[in-house]
Short mmCIF file of C-alpha atoms in Angstrom, two decimals:
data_model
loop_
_atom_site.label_atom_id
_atom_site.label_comp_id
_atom_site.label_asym_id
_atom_site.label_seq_id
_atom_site.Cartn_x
_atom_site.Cartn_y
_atom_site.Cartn_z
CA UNK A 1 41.79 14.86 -12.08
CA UNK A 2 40.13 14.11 -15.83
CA UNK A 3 38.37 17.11 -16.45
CA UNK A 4 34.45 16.11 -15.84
CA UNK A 5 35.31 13.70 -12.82
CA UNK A 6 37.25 13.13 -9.95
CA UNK A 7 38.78 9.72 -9.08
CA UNK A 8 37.95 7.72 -6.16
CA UNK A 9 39.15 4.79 -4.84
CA UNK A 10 37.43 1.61 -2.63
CA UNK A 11 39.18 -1.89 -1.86
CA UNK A 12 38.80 -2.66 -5.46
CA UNK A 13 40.55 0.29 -6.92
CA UNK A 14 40.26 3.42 -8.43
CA UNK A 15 36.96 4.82 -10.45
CA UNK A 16 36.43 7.86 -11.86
CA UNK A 17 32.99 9.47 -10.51
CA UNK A 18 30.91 12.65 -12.09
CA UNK A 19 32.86 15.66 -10.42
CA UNK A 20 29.34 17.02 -9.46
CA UNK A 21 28.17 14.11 -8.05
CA UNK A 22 27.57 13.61 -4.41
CA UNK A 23 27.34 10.04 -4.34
CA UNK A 24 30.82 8.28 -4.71
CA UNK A 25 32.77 4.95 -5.46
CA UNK A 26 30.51 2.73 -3.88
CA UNK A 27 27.55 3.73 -5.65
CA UNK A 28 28.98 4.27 -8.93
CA UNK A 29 30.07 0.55 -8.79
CA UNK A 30 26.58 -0.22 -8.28
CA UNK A 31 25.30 1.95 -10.79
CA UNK A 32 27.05 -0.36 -12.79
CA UNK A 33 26.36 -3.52 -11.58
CA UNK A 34 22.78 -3.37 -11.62
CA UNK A 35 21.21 -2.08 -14.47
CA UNK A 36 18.42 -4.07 -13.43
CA UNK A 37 14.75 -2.44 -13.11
CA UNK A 38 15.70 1.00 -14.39
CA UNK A 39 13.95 2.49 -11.07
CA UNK A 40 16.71 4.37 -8.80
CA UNK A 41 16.26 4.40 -5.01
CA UNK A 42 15.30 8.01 -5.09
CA UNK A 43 12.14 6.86 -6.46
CA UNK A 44 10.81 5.43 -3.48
CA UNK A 45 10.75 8.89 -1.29
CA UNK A 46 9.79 7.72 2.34
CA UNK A 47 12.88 5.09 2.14
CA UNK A 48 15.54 7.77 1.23
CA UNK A 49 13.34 9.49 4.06
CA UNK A 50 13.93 6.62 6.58
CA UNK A 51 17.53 6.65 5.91
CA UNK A 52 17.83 9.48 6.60
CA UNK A 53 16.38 9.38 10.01
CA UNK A 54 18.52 6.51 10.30
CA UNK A 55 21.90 8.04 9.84
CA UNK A 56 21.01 11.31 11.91
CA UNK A 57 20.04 9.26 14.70
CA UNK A 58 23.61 7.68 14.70
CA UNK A 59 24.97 10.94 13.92
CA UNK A 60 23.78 12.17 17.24
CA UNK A 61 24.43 9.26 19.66
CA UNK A 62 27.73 8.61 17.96
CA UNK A 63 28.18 12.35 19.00
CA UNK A 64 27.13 12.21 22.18
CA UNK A 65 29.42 9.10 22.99
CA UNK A 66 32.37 11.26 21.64
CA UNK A 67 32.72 8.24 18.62
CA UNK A 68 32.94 11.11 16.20
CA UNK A 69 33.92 14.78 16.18
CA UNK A 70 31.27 17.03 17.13
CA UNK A 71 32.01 19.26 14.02
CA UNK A 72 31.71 16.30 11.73
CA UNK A 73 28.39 15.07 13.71
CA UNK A 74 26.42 18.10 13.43
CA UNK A 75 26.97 18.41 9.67
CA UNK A 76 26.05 14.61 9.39
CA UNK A 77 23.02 15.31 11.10
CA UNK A 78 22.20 18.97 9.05
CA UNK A 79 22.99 16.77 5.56
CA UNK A 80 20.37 14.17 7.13
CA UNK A 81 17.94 16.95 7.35
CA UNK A 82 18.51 18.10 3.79
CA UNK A 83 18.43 14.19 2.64
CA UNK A 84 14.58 13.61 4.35
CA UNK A 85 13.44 16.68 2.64
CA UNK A 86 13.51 15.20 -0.70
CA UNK A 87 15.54 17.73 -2.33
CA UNK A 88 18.61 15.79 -2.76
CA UNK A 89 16.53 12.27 -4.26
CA UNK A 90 18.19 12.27 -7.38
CA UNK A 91 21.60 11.57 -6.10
CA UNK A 92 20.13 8.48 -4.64
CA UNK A 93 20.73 6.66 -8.02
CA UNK A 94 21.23 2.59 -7.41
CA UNK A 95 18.61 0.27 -8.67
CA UNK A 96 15.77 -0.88 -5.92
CA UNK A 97 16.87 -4.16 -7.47
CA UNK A 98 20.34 -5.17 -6.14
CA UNK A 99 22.53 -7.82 -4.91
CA UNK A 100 23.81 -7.21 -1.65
CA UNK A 101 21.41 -7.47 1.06
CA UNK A 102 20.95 -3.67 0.11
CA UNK A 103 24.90 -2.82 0.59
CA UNK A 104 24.73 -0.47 -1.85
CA UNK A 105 21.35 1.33 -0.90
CA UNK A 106 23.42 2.03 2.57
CA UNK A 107 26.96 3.53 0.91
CA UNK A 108 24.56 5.38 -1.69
CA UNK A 109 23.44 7.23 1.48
CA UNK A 110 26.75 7.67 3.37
CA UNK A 111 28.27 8.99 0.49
CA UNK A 112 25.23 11.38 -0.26
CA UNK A 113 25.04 12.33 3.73
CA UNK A 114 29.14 12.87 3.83
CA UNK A 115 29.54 15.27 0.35
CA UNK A 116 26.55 17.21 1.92
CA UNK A 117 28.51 17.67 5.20
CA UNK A 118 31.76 18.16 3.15
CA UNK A 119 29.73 21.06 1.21
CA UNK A 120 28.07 22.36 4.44
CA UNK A 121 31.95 22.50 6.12
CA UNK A 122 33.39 24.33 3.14
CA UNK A 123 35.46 21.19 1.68
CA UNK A 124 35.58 19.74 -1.89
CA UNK A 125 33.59 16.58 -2.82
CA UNK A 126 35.45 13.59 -1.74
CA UNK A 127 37.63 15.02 0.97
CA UNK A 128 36.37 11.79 3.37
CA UNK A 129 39.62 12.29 5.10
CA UNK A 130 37.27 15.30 6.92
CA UNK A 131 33.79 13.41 6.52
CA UNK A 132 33.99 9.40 6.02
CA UNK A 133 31.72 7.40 4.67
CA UNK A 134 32.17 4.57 6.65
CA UNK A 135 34.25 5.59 9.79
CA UNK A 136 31.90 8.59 10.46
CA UNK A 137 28.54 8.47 8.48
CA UNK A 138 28.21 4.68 9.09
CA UNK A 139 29.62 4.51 12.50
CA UNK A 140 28.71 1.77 15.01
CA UNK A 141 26.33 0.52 12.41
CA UNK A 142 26.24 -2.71 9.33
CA UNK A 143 24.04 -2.46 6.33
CA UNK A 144 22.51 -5.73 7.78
CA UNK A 145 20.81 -3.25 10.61
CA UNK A 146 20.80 -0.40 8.91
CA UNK A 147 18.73 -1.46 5.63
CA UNK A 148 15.86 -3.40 7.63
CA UNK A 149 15.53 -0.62 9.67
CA UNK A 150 15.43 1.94 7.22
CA UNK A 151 12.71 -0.55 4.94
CA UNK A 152 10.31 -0.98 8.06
CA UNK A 153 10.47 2.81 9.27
CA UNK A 154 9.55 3.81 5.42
CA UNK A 155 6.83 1.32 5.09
CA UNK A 156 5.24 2.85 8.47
CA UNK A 157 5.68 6.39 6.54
CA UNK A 158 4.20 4.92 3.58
CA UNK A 159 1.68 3.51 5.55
CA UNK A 160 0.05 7.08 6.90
CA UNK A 161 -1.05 8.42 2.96
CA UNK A 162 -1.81 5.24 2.39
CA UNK A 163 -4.53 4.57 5.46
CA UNK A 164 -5.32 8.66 4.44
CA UNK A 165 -5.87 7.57 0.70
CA UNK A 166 -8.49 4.82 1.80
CA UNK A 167 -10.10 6.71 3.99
CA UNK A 168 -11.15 8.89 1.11
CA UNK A 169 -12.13 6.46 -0.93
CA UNK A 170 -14.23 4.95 2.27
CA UNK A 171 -16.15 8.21 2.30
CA UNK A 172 -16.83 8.70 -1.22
CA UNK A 173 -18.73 4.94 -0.91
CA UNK A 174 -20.33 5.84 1.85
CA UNK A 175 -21.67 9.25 0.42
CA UNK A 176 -22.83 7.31 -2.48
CA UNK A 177 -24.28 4.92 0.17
CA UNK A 178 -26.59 7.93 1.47
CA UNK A 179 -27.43 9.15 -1.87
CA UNK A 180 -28.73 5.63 -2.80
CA UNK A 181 -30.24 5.12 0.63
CA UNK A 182 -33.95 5.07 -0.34
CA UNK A 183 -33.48 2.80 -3.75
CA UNK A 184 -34.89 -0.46 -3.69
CA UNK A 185 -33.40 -2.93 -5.46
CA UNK A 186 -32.27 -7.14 -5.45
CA UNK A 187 -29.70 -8.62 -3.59
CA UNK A 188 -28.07 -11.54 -5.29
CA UNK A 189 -26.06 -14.64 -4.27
CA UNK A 190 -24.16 -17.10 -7.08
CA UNK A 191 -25.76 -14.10 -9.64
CA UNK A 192 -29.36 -15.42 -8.74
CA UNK A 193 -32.13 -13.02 -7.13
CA UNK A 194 -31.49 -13.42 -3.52
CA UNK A 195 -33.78 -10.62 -1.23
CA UNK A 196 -34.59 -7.22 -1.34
CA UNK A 197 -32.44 -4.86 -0.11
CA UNK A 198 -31.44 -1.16 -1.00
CA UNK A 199 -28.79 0.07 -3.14
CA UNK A 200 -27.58 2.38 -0.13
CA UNK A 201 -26.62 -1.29 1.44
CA UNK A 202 -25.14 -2.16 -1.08
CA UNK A 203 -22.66 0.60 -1.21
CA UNK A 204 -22.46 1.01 2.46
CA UNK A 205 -20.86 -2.66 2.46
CA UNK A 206 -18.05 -1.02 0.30
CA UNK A 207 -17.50 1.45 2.46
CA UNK A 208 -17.33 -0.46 6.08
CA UNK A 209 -15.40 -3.57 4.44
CA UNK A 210 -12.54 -0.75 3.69
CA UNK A 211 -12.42 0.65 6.74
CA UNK A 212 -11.73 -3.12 8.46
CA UNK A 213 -8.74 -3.07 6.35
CA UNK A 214 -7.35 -0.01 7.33
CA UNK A 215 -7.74 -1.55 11.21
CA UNK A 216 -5.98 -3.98 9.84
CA UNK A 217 -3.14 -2.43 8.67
CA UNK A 218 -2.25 -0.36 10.91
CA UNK A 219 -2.17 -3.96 13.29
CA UNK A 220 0.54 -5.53 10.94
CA UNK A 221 2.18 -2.12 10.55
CA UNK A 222 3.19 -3.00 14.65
CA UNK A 223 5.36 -5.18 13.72
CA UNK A 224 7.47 -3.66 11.78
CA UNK A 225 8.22 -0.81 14.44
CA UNK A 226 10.79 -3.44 16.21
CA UNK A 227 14.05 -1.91 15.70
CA UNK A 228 17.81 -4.11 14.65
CA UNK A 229 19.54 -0.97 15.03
CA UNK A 230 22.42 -1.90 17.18
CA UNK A 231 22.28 -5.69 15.89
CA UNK A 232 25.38 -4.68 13.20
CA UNK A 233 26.30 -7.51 11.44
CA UNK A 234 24.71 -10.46 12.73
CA UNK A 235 22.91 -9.36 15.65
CA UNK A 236 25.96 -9.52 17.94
CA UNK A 237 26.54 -6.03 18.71
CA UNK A 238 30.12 -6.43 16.87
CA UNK A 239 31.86 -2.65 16.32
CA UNK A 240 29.04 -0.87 18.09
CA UNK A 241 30.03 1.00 21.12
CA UNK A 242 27.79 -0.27 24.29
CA UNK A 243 26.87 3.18 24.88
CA UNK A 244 25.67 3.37 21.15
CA UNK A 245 23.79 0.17 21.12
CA UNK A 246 21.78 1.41 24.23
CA UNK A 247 20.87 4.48 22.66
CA UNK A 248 20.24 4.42 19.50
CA UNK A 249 16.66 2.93 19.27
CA UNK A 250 15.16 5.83 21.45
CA UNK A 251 17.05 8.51 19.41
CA UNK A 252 15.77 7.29 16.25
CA UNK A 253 12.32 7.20 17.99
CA UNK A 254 12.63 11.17 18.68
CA UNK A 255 14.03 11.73 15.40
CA UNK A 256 11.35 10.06 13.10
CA UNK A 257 8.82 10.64 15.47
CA UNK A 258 7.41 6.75 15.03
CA UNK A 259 7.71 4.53 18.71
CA UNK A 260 10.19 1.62 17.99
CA UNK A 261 10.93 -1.22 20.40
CA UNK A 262 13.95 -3.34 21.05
CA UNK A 263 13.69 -6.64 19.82
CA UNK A 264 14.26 -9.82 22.31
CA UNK A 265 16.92 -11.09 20.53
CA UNK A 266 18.89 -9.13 18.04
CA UNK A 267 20.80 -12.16 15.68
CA UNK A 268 16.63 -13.29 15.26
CA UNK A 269 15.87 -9.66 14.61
CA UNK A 270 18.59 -10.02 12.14
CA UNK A 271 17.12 -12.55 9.66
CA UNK A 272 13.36 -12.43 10.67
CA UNK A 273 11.31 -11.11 7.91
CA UNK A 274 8.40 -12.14 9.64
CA UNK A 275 7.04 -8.79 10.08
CA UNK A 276 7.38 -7.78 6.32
CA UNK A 277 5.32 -11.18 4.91
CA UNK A 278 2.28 -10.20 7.50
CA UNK A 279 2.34 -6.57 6.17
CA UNK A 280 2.52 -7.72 2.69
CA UNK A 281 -0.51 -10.39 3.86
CA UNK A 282 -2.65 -7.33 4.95
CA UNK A 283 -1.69 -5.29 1.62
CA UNK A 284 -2.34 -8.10 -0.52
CA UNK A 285 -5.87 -8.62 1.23
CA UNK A 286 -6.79 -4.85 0.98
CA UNK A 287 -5.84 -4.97 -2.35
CA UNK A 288 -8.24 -8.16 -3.66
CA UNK A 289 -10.95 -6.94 -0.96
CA UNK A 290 -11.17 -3.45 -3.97
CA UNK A 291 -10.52 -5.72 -6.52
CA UNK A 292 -13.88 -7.55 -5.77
CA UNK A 293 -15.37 -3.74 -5.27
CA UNK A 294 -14.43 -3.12 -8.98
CA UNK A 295 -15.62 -6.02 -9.85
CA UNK A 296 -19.04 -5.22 -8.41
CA UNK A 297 -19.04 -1.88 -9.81
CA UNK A 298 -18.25 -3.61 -13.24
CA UNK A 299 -20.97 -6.17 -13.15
CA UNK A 300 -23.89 -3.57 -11.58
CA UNK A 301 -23.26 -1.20 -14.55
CA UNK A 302 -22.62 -3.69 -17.03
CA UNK A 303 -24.57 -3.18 -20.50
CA UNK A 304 -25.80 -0.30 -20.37
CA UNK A 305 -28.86 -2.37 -22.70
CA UNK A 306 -28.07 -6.02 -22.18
CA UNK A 307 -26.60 -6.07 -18.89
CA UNK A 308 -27.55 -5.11 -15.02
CA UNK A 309 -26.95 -1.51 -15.53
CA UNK A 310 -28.56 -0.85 -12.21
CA UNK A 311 -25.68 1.96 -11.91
CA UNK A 312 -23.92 4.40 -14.58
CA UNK A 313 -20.42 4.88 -14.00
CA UNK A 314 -18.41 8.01 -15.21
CA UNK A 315 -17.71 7.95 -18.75
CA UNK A 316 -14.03 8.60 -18.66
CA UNK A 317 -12.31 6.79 -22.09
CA UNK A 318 -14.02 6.24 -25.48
CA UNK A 319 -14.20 2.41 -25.06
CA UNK A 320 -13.23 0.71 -29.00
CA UNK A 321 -11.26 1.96 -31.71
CA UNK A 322 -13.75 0.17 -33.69
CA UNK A 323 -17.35 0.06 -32.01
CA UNK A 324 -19.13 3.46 -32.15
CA UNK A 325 -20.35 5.00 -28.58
CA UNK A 326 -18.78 1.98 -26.73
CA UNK A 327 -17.59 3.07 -23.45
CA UNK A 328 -16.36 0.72 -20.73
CA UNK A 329 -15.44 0.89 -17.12
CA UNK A 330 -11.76 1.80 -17.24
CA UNK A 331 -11.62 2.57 -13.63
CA UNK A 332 -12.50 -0.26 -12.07
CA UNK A 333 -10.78 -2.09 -14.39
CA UNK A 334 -7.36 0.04 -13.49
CA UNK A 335 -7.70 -0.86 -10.55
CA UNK A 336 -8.25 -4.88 -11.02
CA UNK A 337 -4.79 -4.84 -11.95
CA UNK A 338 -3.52 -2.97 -9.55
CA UNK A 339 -4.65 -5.40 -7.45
CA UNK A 340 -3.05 -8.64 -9.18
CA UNK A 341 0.01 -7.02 -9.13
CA UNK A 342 0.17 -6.49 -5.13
CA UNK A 343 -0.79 -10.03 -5.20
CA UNK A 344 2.28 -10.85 -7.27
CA UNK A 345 4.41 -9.05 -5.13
CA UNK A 346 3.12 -10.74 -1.62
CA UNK A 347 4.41 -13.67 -3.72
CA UNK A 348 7.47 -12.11 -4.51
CA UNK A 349 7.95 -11.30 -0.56
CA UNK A 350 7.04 -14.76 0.20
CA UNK A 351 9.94 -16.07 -1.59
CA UNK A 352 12.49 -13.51 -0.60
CA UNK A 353 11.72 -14.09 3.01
CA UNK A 354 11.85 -17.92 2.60
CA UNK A 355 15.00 -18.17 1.19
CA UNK A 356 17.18 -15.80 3.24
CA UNK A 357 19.72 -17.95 4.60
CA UNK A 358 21.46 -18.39 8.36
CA UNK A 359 21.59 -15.03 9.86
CA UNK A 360 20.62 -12.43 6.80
CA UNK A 361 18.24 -12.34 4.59
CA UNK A 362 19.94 -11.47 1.20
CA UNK A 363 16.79 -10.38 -0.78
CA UNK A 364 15.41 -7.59 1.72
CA UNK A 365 15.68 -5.20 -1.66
CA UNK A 366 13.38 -7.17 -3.56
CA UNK A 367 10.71 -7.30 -0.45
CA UNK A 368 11.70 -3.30 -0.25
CA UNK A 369 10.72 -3.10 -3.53
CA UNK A 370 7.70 -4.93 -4.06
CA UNK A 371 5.65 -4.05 -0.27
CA UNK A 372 6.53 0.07 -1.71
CA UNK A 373 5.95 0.03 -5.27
CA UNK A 374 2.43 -1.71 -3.89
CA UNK A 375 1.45 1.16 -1.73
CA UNK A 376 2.12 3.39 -3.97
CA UNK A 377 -0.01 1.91 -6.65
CA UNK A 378 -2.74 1.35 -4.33
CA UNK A 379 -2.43 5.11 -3.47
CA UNK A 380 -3.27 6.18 -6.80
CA UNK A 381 -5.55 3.57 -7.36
CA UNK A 382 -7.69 4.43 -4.31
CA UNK A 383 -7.70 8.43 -5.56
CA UNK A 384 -8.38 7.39 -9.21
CA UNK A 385 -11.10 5.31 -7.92
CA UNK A 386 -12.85 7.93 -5.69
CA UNK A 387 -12.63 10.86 -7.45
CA UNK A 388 -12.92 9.70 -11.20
CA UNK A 389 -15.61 7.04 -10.73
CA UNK A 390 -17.39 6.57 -6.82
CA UNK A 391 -18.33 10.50 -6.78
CA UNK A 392 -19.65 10.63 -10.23
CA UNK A 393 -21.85 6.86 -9.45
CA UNK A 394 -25.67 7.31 -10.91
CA UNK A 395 -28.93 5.03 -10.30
CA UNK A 396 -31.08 3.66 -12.35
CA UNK A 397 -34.06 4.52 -9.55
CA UNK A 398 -36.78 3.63 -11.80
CA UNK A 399 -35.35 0.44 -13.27
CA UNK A 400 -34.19 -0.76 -9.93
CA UNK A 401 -38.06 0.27 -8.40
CA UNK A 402 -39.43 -2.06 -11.51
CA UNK A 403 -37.32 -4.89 -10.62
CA UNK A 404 -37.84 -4.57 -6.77
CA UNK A 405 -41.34 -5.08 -7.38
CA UNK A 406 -41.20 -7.33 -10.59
CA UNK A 407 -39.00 -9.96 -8.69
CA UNK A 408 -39.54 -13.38 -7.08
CA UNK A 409 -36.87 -12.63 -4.63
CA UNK A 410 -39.75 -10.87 -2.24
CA UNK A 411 -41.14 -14.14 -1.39
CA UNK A 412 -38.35 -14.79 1.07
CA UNK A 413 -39.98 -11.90 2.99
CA UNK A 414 -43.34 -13.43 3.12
CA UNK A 415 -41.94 -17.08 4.93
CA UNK A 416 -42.83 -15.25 8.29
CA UNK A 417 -46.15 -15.53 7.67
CA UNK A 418 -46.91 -17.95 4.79
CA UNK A 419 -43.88 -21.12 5.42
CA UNK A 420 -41.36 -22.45 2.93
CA UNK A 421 -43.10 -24.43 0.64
CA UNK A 422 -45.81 -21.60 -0.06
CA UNK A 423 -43.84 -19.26 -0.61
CA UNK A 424 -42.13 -20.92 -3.11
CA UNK A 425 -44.95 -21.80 -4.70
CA UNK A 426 -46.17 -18.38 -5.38
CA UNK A 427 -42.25 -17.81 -6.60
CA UNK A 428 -42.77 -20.55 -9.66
CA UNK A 429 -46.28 -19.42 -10.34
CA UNK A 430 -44.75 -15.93 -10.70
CA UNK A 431 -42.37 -16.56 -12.88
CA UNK A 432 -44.72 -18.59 -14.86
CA UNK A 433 -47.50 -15.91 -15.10
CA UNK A 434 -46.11 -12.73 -15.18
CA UNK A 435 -47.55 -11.50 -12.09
CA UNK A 436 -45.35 -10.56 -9.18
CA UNK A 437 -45.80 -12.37 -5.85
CA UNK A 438 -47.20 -9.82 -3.87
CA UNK A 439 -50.06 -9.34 -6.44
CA UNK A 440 -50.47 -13.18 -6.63
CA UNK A 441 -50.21 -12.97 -2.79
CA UNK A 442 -53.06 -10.32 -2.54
CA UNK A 443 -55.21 -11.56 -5.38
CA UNK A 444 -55.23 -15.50 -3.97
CA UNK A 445 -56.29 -13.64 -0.03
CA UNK A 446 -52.86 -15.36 1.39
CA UNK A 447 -51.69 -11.44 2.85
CA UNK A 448 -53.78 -8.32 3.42
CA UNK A 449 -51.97 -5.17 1.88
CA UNK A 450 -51.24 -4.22 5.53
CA UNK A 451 -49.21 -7.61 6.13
CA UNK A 452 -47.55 -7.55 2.64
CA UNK A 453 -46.22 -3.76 3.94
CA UNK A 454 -44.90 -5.11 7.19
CA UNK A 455 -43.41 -7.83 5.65
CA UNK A 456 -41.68 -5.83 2.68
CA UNK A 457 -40.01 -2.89 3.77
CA UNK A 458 -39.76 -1.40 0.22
CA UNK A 459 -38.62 2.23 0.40
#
């Protein structure tokens, strides 16, 4: 052995792999192969996770069917353990971006799973003659079950922070919804005055619209809990024991702790990537929904002289290298482009699932990729959002009371009483004089003050 590695050897040959390393042949090829995105597997923790629970699961019904020595299945299994802990993520070292159909996301983690066994058992790295790869880690299963499996588990484990991360940001809307509850202030539509409403509303809205999406959500995350596993290949069953084909989608229930289902057909289970373009759908609309939010937020504090600036966000970033006391709404604006890029990667799924041909879809890493690398940018750009701008949200109370009362936008409230066409006559005569339309209202004996306050629910 060259002193620094040890040699292994696949179909194509012999390559020499760190000694220390506990992935092997398979994955060092693919190290090499795809220097692609410079983002290793490991990065993404909940799919190493759902791997994980993959391969125990087939650890233990491969050892209850007597497929593989029960010696050599419980140190599968214990390596699995150690694997969905986290603690081994930097052996998980291929690029998300791969070709493959995610081949070599699959041997990365037999090879981890079998030198942890081979460590656990007392042997050297490599020694697959005791723990295999393929014939013992990978038994009864194809990457072409395997990998979808492993992608739609992790995106439901994703899926948990993420719901918990909006729900936070919810709240902090809503809080600021409560705080704001008894400011008066002008709803607009197309940027022109529209009716009086309160700033509390206004913020409320934010608040409720998030919530929807996390219903939503959690209805396309449904989908994705129908289970290949058993499917191998093509969806034929092919090298899967009966026994093991039966079994494994309830084990791998118990061991991840999510409910999975048995698809109708496993050869359309195979290629369908139905699931992952209506989960990418929902992601993509949650993401725009907080991108209009921002938006909001940007164009209510905009100024703070010229503008709206109806509220004062956090001051979090000296805003110009070259404009003295400038300071601009980073946050929201963080979180804009958070937003186009989730809605680049729904595109990016789109096309992956369109162009999987016949019964695989090659480009499952790319859709991997793009639906995970979304959540977890929308994670952080919920919490960045909540707790460096929402909490910290002021009023202007007084400017907002001036313009309440100052606008033309309260005749809408008086058509009850005084029709249409009056009403928007006292609106133009308003604007023209100076006067607001109550006081035009009052002084011309249209409305008594006790009609104008029925009318007007100004708090």
């Amino acid at each position: 052995m060259t002193t620094g590695v040890r040699i292994e050897r696949d179909s194509l040959g012999a390559l020499a792999v760190p000694a220390s390393a506990l992935w092997g042949v398979h994955t060092e090829r693919a190290i090499l192969n795809f220097p692609i995105s410079g983002i290793h597997l490991g990065k993404h923790r909940q799919l190493v996770r759902a791997l994980a629970c993959v391969k125990k699961a087939a650890a233990l019904t491969n050892t209850e069917l007597g497929l593989i020595p029960d010696d050599v299945g419980q140190a599968v299994a214990s390596a699995c353990d150690v694997v969905a802990t986290g603690d081994v993520d930097d052996a998980f070292r291929v690029d998300v971006i791969q070709g493959g159909a995610g081949t070599s996301t699959n041997m990365n983690a037999n090879e981890v799973i079998a030198n942890l066994a081979l460590q656990t058992m007392g042997h050297p790295l490599g020694s697959y003659d005791v723990v295999d790869p393929i014939a013992h880690v990978n038994k009864c299963q194809s990457t072409n079950d395997v990998y979808p499996t492993a992608v739609r588990l992790a995106l439901v484990f994703a899926l948990d922070e993420l719901l918990n991360r909006l729900g936070r940001l919810s709240n902090a809307f809503a809080e600021r919804g409560k705080a704001f509850d008894s400011i008066p202030k002008i709803g607009r539509t197309q940027l022109q005055d529209a009716v009086p409403m309160t700033l509390g509303q206004e913020f409320k809205a934010f608040s409720v619209t998030i919530n929807e999406d996390q219903r939503l959500l959690r209805g396309a995350a449904v989908l994705l809990t129908e289970c290949s596993l058993g499917a191998t290949a093509i969806g034929t069953g092919i090298t899967a024991d009966s026994g093991y084909i039966e079994r494994i989608v309830d084990n791998l229930s118990a061991v991840s702790g999510v409910s999975l289902s048995k698809p109708e057909d496993l050869i359309e289970a195979t290629w369908d990537t139905g699931a992952f373009m209506t989960f990418s759908g929902a992601l993509k609309r949650t993401a725009i929904k907080l991108s209009k939010i921002c938006n909001d937020l940007r164009l209510l504090s905009s100024g703070p002289q010229t503008g709206l600036a109806e509220i004062k966000l956090p001051a979090r970033q000296a805003g110009s290298s070259i404009m003295p006391g400038k300071v601009n709404p980073v946050i929201p604006e963080v979180v804009n482009q958070i937003a186009y890029f989730v809605a680049g990667a729904d595109t990016t799924v789109t096309m992956a699932a369109e162009n999987g041909q016949l019964q695989l879809n090659a480009f499952e890493p790319a859709i991997a990729h793009a639906l995970l690398e979304s959540m977890s940018w929308l994670c952080n750009g919920c919490d960045v959002l909540a707790e460096l701008c929402v909490n910290g949200i002021e009023a202007d109370e007084e400017l907002l009371r001036t313009r309440a009362r100052a606008s033309t936008a309260q005749a809408t409230a008086l058509l009850p009483i005084l029709g249409y066409n009056l009403a928007a006559e006292i609106a133009h005569r308003a604007l023209g004089s100076g006067q607001s339309v109550v006081e035009i209202a009052l002084g011309d004996g249209w409305l008594n003050q006790e009609q104008v306050d029925s009318l007007i629910q100004t708090p």
